[in-house]
Coordinates of C-alpha atoms in Angstrom, one line a residue:
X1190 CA -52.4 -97.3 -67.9
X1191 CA -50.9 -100.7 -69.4
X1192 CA -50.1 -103.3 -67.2
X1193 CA -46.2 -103.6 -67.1
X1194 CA -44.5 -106.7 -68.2
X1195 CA -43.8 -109.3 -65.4
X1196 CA -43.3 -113.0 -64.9
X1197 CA -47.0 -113.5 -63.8
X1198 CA -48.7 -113.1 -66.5
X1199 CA -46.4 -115.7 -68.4
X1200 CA -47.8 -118.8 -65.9
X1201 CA -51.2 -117.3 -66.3
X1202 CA -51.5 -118.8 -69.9
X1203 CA -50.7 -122.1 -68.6
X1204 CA -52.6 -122.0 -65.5
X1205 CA -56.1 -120.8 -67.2
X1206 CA -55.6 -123.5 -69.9
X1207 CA -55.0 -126.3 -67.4
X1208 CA -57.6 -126.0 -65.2
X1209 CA -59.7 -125.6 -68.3
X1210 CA -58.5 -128.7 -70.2
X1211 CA -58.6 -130.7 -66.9
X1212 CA -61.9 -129.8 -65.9
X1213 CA -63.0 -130.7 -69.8
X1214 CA -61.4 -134.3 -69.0
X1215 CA -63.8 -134.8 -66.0
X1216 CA -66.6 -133.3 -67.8
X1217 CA -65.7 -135.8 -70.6
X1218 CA -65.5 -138.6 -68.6
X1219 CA -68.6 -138.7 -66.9
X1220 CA -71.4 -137.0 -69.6
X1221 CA -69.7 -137.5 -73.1
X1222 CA -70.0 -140.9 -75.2
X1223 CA -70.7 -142.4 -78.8
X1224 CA -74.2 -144.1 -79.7
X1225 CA -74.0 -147.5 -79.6
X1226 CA -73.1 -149.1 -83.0
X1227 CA -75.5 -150.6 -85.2
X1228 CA -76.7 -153.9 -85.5
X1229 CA -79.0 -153.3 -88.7
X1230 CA -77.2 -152.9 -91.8
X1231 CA -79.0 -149.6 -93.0
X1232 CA -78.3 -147.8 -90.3
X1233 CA -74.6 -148.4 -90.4
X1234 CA -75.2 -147.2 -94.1
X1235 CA -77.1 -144.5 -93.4
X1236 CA -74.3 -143.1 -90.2
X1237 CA -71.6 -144.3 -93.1
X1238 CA -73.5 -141.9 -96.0
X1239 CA -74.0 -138.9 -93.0
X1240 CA -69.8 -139.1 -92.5
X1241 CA -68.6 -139.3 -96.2
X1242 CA -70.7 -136.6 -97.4
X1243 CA -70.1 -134.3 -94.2
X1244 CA -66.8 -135.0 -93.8
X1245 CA -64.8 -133.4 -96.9
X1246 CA -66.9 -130.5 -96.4
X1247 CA -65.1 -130.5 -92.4
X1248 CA -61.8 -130.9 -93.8
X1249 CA -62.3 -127.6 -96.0
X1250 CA -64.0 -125.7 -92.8
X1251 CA -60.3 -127.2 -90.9
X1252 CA -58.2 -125.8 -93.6
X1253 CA -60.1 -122.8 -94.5
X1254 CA -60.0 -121.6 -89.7
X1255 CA -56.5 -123.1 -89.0
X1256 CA -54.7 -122.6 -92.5
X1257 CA -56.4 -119.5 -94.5
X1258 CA -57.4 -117.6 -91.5
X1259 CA -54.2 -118.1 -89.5
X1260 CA -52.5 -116.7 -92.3
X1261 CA -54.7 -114.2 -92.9
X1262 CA -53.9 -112.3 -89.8
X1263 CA -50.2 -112.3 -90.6
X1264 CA -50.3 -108.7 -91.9
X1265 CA -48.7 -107.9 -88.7
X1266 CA -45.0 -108.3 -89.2
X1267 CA -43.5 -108.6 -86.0
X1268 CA -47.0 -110.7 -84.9
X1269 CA -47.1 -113.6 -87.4
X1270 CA -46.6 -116.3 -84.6
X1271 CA -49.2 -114.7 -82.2
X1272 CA -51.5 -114.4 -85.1
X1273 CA -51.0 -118.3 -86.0
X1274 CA -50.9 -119.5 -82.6
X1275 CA -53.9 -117.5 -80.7
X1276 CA -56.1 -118.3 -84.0
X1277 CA -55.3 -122.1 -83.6
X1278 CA -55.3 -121.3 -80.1
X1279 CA -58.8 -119.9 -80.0
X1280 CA -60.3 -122.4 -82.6
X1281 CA -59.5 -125.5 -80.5
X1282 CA -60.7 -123.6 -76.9
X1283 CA -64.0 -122.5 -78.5
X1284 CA -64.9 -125.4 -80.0
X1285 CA -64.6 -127.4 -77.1
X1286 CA -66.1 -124.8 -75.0
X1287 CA -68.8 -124.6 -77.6
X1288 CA -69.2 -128.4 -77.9
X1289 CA -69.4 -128.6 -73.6
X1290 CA -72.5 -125.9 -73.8
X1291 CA -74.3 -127.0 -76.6
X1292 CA -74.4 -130.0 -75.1
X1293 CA -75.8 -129.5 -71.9
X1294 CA -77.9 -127.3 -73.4
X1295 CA -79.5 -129.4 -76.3
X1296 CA -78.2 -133.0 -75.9
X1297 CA -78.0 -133.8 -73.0
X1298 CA -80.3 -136.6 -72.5
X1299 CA -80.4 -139.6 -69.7
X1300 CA -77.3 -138.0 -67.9
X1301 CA -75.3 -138.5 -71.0
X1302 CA -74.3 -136.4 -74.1
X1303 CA -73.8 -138.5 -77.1
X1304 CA -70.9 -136.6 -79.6
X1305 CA -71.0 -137.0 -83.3
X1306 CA -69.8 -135.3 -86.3
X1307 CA -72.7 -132.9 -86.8
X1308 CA -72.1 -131.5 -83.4
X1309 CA -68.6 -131.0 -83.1
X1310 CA -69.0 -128.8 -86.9
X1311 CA -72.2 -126.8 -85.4
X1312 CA -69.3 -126.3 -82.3
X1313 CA -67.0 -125.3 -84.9
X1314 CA -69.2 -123.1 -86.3
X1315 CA -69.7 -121.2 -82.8
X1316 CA -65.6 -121.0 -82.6
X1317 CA -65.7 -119.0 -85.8
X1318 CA -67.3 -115.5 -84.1
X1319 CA -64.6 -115.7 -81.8
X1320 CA -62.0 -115.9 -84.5
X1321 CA -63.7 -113.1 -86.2
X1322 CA -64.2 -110.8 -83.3
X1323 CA -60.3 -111.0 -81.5
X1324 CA -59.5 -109.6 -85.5
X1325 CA -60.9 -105.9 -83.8
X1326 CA -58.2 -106.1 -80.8
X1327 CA -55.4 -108.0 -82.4
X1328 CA -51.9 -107.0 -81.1
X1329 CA -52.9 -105.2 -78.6
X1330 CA -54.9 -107.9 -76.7
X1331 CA -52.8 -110.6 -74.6
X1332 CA -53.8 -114.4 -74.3
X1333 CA -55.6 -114.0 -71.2
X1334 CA -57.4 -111.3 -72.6
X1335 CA -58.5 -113.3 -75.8
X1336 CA -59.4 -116.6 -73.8
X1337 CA -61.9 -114.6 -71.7
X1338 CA -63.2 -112.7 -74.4
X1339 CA -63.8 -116.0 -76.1
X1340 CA -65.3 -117.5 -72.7
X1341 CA -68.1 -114.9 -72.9
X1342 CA -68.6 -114.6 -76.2
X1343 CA -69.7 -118.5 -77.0
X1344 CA -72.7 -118.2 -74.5
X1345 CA -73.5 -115.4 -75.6
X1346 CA -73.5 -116.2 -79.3
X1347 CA -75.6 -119.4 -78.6
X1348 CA -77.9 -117.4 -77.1
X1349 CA -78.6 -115.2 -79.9
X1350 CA -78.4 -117.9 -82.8
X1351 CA -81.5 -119.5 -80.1
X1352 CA -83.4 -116.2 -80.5
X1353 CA -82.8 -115.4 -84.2
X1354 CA -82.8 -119.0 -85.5
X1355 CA -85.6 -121.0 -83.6
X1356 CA -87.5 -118.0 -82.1
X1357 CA -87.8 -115.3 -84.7
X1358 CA -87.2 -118.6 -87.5
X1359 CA -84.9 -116.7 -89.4
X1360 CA -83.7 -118.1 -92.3
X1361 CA -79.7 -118.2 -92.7
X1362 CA -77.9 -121.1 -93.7
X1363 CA -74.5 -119.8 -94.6
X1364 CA -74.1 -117.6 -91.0
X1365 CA -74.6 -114.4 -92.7
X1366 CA -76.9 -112.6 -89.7
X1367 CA -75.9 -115.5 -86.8
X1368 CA -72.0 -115.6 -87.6
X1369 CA -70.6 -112.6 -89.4
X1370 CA -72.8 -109.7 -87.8
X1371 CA -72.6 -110.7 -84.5
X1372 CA -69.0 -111.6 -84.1
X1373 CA -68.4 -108.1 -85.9
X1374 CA -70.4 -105.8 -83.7
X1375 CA -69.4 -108.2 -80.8
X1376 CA -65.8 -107.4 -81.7
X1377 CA -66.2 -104.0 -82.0
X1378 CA -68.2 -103.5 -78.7
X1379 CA -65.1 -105.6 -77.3
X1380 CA -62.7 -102.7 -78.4
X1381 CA -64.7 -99.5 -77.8
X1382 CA -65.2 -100.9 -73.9
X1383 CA -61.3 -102.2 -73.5
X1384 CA -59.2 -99.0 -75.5
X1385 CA -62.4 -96.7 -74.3
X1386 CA -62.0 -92.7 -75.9
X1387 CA -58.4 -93.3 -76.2
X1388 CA -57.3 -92.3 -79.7
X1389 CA -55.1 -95.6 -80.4
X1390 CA -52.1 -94.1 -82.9
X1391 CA -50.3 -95.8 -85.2
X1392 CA -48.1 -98.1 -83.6
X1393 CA -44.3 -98.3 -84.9
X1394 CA -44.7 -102.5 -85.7
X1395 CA -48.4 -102.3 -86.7
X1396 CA -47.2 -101.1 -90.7
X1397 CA -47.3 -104.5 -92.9
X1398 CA -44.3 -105.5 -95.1
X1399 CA -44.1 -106.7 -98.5
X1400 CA -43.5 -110.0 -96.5
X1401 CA -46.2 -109.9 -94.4
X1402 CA -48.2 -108.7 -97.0
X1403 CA -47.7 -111.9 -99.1
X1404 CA -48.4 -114.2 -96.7
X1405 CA -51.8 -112.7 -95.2
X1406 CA -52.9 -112.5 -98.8
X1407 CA -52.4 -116.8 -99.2
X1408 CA -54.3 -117.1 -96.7
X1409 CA -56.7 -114.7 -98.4
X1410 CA -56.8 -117.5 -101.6
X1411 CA -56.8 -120.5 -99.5
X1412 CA -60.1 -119.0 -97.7
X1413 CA -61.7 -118.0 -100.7
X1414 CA -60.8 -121.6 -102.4
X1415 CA -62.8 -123.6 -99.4
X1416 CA -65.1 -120.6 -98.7
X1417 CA -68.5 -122.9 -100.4
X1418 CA -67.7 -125.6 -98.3
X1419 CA -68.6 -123.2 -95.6
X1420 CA -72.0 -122.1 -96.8
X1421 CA -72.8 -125.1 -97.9
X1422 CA -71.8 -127.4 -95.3
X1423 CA -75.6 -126.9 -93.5
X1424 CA -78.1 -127.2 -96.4
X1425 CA -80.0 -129.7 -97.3
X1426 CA -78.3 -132.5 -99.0
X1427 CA -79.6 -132.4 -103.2
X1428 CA -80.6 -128.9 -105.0
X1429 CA -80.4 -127.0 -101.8
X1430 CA -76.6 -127.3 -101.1
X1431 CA -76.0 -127.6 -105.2
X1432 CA -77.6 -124.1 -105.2
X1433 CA -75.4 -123.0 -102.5
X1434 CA -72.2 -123.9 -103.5
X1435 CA -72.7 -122.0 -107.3
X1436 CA -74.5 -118.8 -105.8
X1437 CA -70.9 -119.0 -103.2
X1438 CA -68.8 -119.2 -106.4
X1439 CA -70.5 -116.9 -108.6
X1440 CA -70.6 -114.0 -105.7
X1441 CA -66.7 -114.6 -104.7
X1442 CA -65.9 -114.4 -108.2
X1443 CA -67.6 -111.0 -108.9
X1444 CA -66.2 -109.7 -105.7
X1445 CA -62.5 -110.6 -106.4
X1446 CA -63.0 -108.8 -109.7
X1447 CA -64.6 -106.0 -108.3
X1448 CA -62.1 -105.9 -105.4
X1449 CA -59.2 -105.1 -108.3
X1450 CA -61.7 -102.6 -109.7
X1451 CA -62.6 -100.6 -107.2
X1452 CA -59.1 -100.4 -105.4
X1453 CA -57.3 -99.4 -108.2
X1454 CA -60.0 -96.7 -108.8
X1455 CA -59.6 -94.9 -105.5
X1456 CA -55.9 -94.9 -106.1
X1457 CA -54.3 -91.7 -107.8
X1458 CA -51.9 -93.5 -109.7
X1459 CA -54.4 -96.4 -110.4
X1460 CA -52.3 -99.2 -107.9
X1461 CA -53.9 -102.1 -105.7
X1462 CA -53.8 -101.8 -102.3
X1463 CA -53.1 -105.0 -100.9
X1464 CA -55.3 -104.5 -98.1
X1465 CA -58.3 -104.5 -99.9
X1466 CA -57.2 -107.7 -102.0
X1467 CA -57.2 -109.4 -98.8
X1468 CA -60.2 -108.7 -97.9
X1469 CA -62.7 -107.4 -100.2
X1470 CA -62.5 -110.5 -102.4
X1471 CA -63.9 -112.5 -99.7
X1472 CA -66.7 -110.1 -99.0
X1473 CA -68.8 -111.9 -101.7
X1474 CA -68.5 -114.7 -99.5
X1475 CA -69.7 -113.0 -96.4
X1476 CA -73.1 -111.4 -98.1
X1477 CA -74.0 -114.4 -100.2
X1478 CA -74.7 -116.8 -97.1
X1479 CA -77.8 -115.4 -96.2
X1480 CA -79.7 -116.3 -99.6
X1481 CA -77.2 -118.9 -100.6
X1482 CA -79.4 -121.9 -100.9
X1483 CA -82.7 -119.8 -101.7
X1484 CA -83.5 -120.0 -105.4
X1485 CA -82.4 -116.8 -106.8
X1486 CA -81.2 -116.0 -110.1
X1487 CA -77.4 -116.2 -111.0
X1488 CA -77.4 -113.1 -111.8
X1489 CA -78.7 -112.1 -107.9
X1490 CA -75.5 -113.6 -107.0
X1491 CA -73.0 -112.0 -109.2
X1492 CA -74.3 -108.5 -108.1
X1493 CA -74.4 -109.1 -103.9
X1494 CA -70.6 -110.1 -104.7
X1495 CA -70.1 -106.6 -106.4
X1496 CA -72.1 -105.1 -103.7
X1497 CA -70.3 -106.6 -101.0
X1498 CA -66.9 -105.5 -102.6
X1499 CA -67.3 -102.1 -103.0
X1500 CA -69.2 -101.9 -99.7
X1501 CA -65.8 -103.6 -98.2
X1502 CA -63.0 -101.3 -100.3
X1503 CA -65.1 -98.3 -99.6
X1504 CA -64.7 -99.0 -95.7
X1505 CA -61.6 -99.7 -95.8
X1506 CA -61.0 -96.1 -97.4
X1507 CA -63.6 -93.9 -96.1
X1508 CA -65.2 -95.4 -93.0
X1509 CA -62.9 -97.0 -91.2
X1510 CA -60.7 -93.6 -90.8
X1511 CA -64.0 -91.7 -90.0
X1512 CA -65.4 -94.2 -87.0
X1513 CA -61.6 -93.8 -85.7
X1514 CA -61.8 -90.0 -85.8
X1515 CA -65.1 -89.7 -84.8
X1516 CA -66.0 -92.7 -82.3
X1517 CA -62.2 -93.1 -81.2
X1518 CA -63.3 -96.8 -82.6
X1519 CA -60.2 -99.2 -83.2
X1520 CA -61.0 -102.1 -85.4
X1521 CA -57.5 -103.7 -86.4
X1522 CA -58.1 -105.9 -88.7
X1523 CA -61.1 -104.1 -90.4
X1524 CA -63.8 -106.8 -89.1
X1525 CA -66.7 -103.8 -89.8
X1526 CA -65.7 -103.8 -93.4
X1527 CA -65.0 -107.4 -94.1
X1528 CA -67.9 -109.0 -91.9
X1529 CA -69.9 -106.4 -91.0
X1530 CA -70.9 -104.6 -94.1
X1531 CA -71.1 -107.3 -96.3
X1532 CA -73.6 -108.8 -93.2
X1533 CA -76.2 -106.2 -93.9
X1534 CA -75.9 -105.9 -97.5
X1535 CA -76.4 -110.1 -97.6
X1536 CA -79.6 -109.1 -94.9
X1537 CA -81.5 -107.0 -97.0
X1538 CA -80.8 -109.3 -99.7
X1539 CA -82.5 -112.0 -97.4
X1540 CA -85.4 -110.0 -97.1
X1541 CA -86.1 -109.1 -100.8
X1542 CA -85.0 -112.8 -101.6
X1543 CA -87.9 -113.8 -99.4
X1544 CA -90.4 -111.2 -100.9
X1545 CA -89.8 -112.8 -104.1
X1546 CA -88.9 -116.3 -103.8
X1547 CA -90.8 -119.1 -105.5
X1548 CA -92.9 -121.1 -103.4
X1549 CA -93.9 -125.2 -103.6
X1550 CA -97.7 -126.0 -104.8
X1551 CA -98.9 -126.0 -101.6
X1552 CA -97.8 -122.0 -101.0
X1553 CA -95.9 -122.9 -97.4
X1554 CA -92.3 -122.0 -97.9
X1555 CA -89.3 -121.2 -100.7
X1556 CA -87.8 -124.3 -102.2
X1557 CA -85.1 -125.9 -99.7
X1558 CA -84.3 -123.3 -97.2
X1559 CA -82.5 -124.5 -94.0
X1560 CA -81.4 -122.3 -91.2
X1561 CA -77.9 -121.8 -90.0
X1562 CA -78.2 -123.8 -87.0
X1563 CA -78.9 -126.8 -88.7
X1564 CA -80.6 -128.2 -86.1
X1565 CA -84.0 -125.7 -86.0
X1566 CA -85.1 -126.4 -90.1
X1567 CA -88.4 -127.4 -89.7
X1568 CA -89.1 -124.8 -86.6
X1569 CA -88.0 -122.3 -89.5
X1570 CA -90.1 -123.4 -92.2
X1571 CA -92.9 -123.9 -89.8
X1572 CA -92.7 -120.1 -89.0
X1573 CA -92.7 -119.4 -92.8
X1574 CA -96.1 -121.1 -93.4
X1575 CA -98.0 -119.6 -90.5
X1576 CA -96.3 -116.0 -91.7
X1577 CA -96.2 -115.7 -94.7
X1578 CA -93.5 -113.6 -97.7
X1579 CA -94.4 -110.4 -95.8
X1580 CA -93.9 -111.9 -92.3
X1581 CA -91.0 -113.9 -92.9
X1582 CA -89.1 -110.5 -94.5
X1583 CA -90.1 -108.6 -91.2
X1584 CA -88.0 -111.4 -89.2
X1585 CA -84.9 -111.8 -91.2
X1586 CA -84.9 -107.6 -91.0
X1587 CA -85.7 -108.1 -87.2
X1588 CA -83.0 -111.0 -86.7
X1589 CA -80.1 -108.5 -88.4
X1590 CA -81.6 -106.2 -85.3
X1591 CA -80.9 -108.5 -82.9
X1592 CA -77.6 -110.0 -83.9
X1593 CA -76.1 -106.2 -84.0
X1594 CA -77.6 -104.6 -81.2
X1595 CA -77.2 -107.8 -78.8
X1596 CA -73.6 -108.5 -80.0
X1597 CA -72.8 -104.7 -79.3
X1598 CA -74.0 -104.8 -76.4
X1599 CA -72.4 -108.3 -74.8
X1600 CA -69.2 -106.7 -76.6
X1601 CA -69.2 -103.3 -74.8
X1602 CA -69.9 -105.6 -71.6
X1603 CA -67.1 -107.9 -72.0
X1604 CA -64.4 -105.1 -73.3
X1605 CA -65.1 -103.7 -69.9
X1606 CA -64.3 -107.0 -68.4
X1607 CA -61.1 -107.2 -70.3
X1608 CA -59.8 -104.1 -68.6
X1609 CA -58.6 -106.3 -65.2
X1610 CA -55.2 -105.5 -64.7
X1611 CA -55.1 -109.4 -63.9
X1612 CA -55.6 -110.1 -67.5
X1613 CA -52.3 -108.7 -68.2
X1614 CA -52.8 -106.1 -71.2
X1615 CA -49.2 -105.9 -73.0
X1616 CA -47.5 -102.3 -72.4
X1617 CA -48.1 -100.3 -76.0
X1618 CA -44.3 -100.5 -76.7
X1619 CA -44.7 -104.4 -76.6
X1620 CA -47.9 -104.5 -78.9
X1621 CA -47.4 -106.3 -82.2
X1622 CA -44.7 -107.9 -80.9
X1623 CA -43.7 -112.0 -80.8
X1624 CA -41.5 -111.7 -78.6
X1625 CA -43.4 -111.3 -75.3
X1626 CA -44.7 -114.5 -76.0
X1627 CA -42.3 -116.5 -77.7
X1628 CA -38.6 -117.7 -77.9
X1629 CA -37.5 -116.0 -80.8
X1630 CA -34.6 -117.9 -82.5
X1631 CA -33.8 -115.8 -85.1
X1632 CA -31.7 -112.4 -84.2
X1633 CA -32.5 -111.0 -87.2
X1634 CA -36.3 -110.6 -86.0
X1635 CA -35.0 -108.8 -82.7
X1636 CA -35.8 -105.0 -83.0
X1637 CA -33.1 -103.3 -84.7
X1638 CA -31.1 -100.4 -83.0
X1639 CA -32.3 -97.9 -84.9
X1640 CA -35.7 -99.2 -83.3
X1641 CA -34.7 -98.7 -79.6
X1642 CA -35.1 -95.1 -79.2
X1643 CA -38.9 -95.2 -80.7
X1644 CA -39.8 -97.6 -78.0
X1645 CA -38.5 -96.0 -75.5
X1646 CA -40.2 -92.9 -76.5
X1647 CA -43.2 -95.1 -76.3
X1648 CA -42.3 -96.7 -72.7
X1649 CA -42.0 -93.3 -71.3
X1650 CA -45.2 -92.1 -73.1
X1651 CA -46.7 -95.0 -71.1
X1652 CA -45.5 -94.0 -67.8
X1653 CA -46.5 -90.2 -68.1

């Protein structure tokens, strides 16, 4: 049973973010500083040339989280505001909490950590599975609820990039495996554990609006607009990263035409469904991080986009509706058919990519590849020339193991933490709603009359 509204939950918000920020400050103030500038003038060029070519590639991650994802989420009419504000929300909590772990973890050197660009985006880049995997509970999740989801998930997350990247030296500079499959199964463990066999029905406030609709689907263009900076952002500087950004391009293309094709097919009267807009022309985007810098054919790239399309559409229609029937599975924002199918579609790419990838005179590696931590390249590479084509295929198939079945796990584990009644779970006839956690201004957002009888019908569903 839902946790009825009260004032408590309200200061708990505060309270958790408070003692979170203030214990950051301490941290802050007694580990974290900046190295010590320069005297020699080619080191201040070389720290110069590291932040003016990292840095517009930042901006574009910054616009693509706060801007295109934030409005992404506002498919959700009554929930636009929450959507915004827990996905900036979440971003800025993450990436801190992300930057205070990876720091003690693997910086933290002489009692002191020393911060710079490349670690706050690698930070970043951990914030993004927990804006991916709240998309499976959104609306019916309160802030609490999301801050200690995101609490759990960052550890754990770091922990598996550790294992895939510098153990198993998978290869996966755009966050394919490390990113997009884990956060998804990690989400979807999350709900399965928190709604357990509950059949969750369609809520009243949950159906998008022609408004809403709109919106969500700017946000689609501004993410697919910045999307190469993304994927790119990681490789190596030179052929690597110019490789990248055109196989990025050439797969988001073909899967925003593909996207129009394949909706308006499974359509009687041959209309788009703006759901699948939103989402399967970023599914190229998704698939193509895996092999993005790896020197495939255009051609390689133009079809994973298609792939990743019709693999995205086609959950929206068939699977998704079939996991809810069967598996009482909620997934609101369809993270299993944006993320997580274009994830394993970009995986066995990886591995056939690897089977066939040119290698340097010397026979040790493919040209350029880089791993999506950014930080374990040579560990990767390294485990490429002892292993071999064959060998290297067997771990990027045995990384996409470990990214699902450890994210689903951890998920299931945290959903059931989420079900504390101190975490304050909105009542179902508040779900979707802004107004249990803002000041709405604007009357004409209030529920109209006609509304008030269907959520009472839902209250006193609640309290039988």
């Amino acid at each position: 049973m839902a946790v009825p509204p009260s004032t408590y939950p309200h200061r708990l918000l505060p309270l958790f973010l408070g003692l979170f920020q203030g214990a950051l400050l301490l941290f802050f103030a007694l580990f974290v500083t900046y190295d010590e500038p320069s005297a020699q003038a080619e080191d201040t060029n070389l720290v110069a040339n590291q932040v003016y070519s990292t840095f517009p590639f930042f901006q574009d991650i910054q616009v693509m989280l706060v801007v295109g994802l934030g409005l992404l989420l506002t498919f959700l009419p009554r929930y636009g505001f929450s959507g915004l504000t827990h996905n900036f929300l979440l971003l800025n909590f993450s990436t801190q909490w992300a930057l205070v772990l990876q720091g003690l973890l693997h910086h933290f050197h002489h009692g002191q950590i020393h911060l710079d660009l490349h670690k706050l985006l690698i930070s970043e880049f951990a914030a993004v599975t927990v804006l991916i995997s709240v998309g499976a509970i959104l609306g019916r999740a309160s802030p609490c609820q999301l801050l200690v989801m995101a609490t759990c998930e960052i550890p754990l997350y770091l922990a598996s990039e550790w294992v895939i990247v510098t153990c198993l030296g998978v290869l996966d500079v755009g966050g394919t495996i490390t990113i997009h499959v884990f956060s998804c199964y990690f989400g979807l463990g999350v709900s399965k554990a928190l709604f357990r066999a509950a059949q969750q029905p369609l809520h009243p406030k949950e159906t998008p609006t022609t408004s809403s609709d709109l919106m969500s689907l700017v946000g689609t263009l501004i993410l697919w607009v910045f999307w190469p900076s993304f994927v790119a952002v990681l490789c190596q500087p030179g052929d690597a990263q110019h490789r990248a950004i055109l196989n990025t391009l050439l797969a988001m293309s073909a899967s925003a035409i593909t996207t129009v094709v394949a909706s308006s097919l499974l359509q009687r009267d041959g209309k788009l469904s703006p759901g699948h807009l939103q989402n399967g022309s970023l599914a190229g985007g998704v698939a193509i991080g895996v092999v993005a810098d790896m020197a495939v054919p255009p051609v390689a790239a133009l079809a994973l986009g298609s792939l990743s399309a019709v693999a995205c559409v086609l959950g929206f229609r068939f699977l998704s509706p079939l996991l809810a029937r069967k598996l009482t599975l909620h997934d609101q924002c369809g993270i299993h058919n944006l993320h997580g199918l274009p994830g394993i579609l970009g995986a066995a790419a990886s591995v056939v990519a690897v089977l066939v990838a040119p290698k340097d005179p010397s026979g040790s590696q493919p040209s350029q590849l880089s791993p999506a931590g950014g930080n374990a390249s040579e560990v990767a590479e390294g485990h490429w020339g002892v292993r071999g084509a064959g060998g290297q295929a067997l771990c990027q198939a045995a990384g996409l193991a470990v990214a699902a079945g450890a994210s689903l796990l951890a998920g299931l584990l945290t959903g059931a933490a989420l079900r504390l009644p101190c975490l304050a779970r909105p009542p179902e006839r508040l779900c979707f709603d802004d107004s249990l956690y803002f000041k709405i201004q604007d009357q004409s957002e209030s529920p109209e009359p006609d509304s008030s009888a269907e959520e009472g019908a839902l209250a006193l569903k609640e309290q039988i």
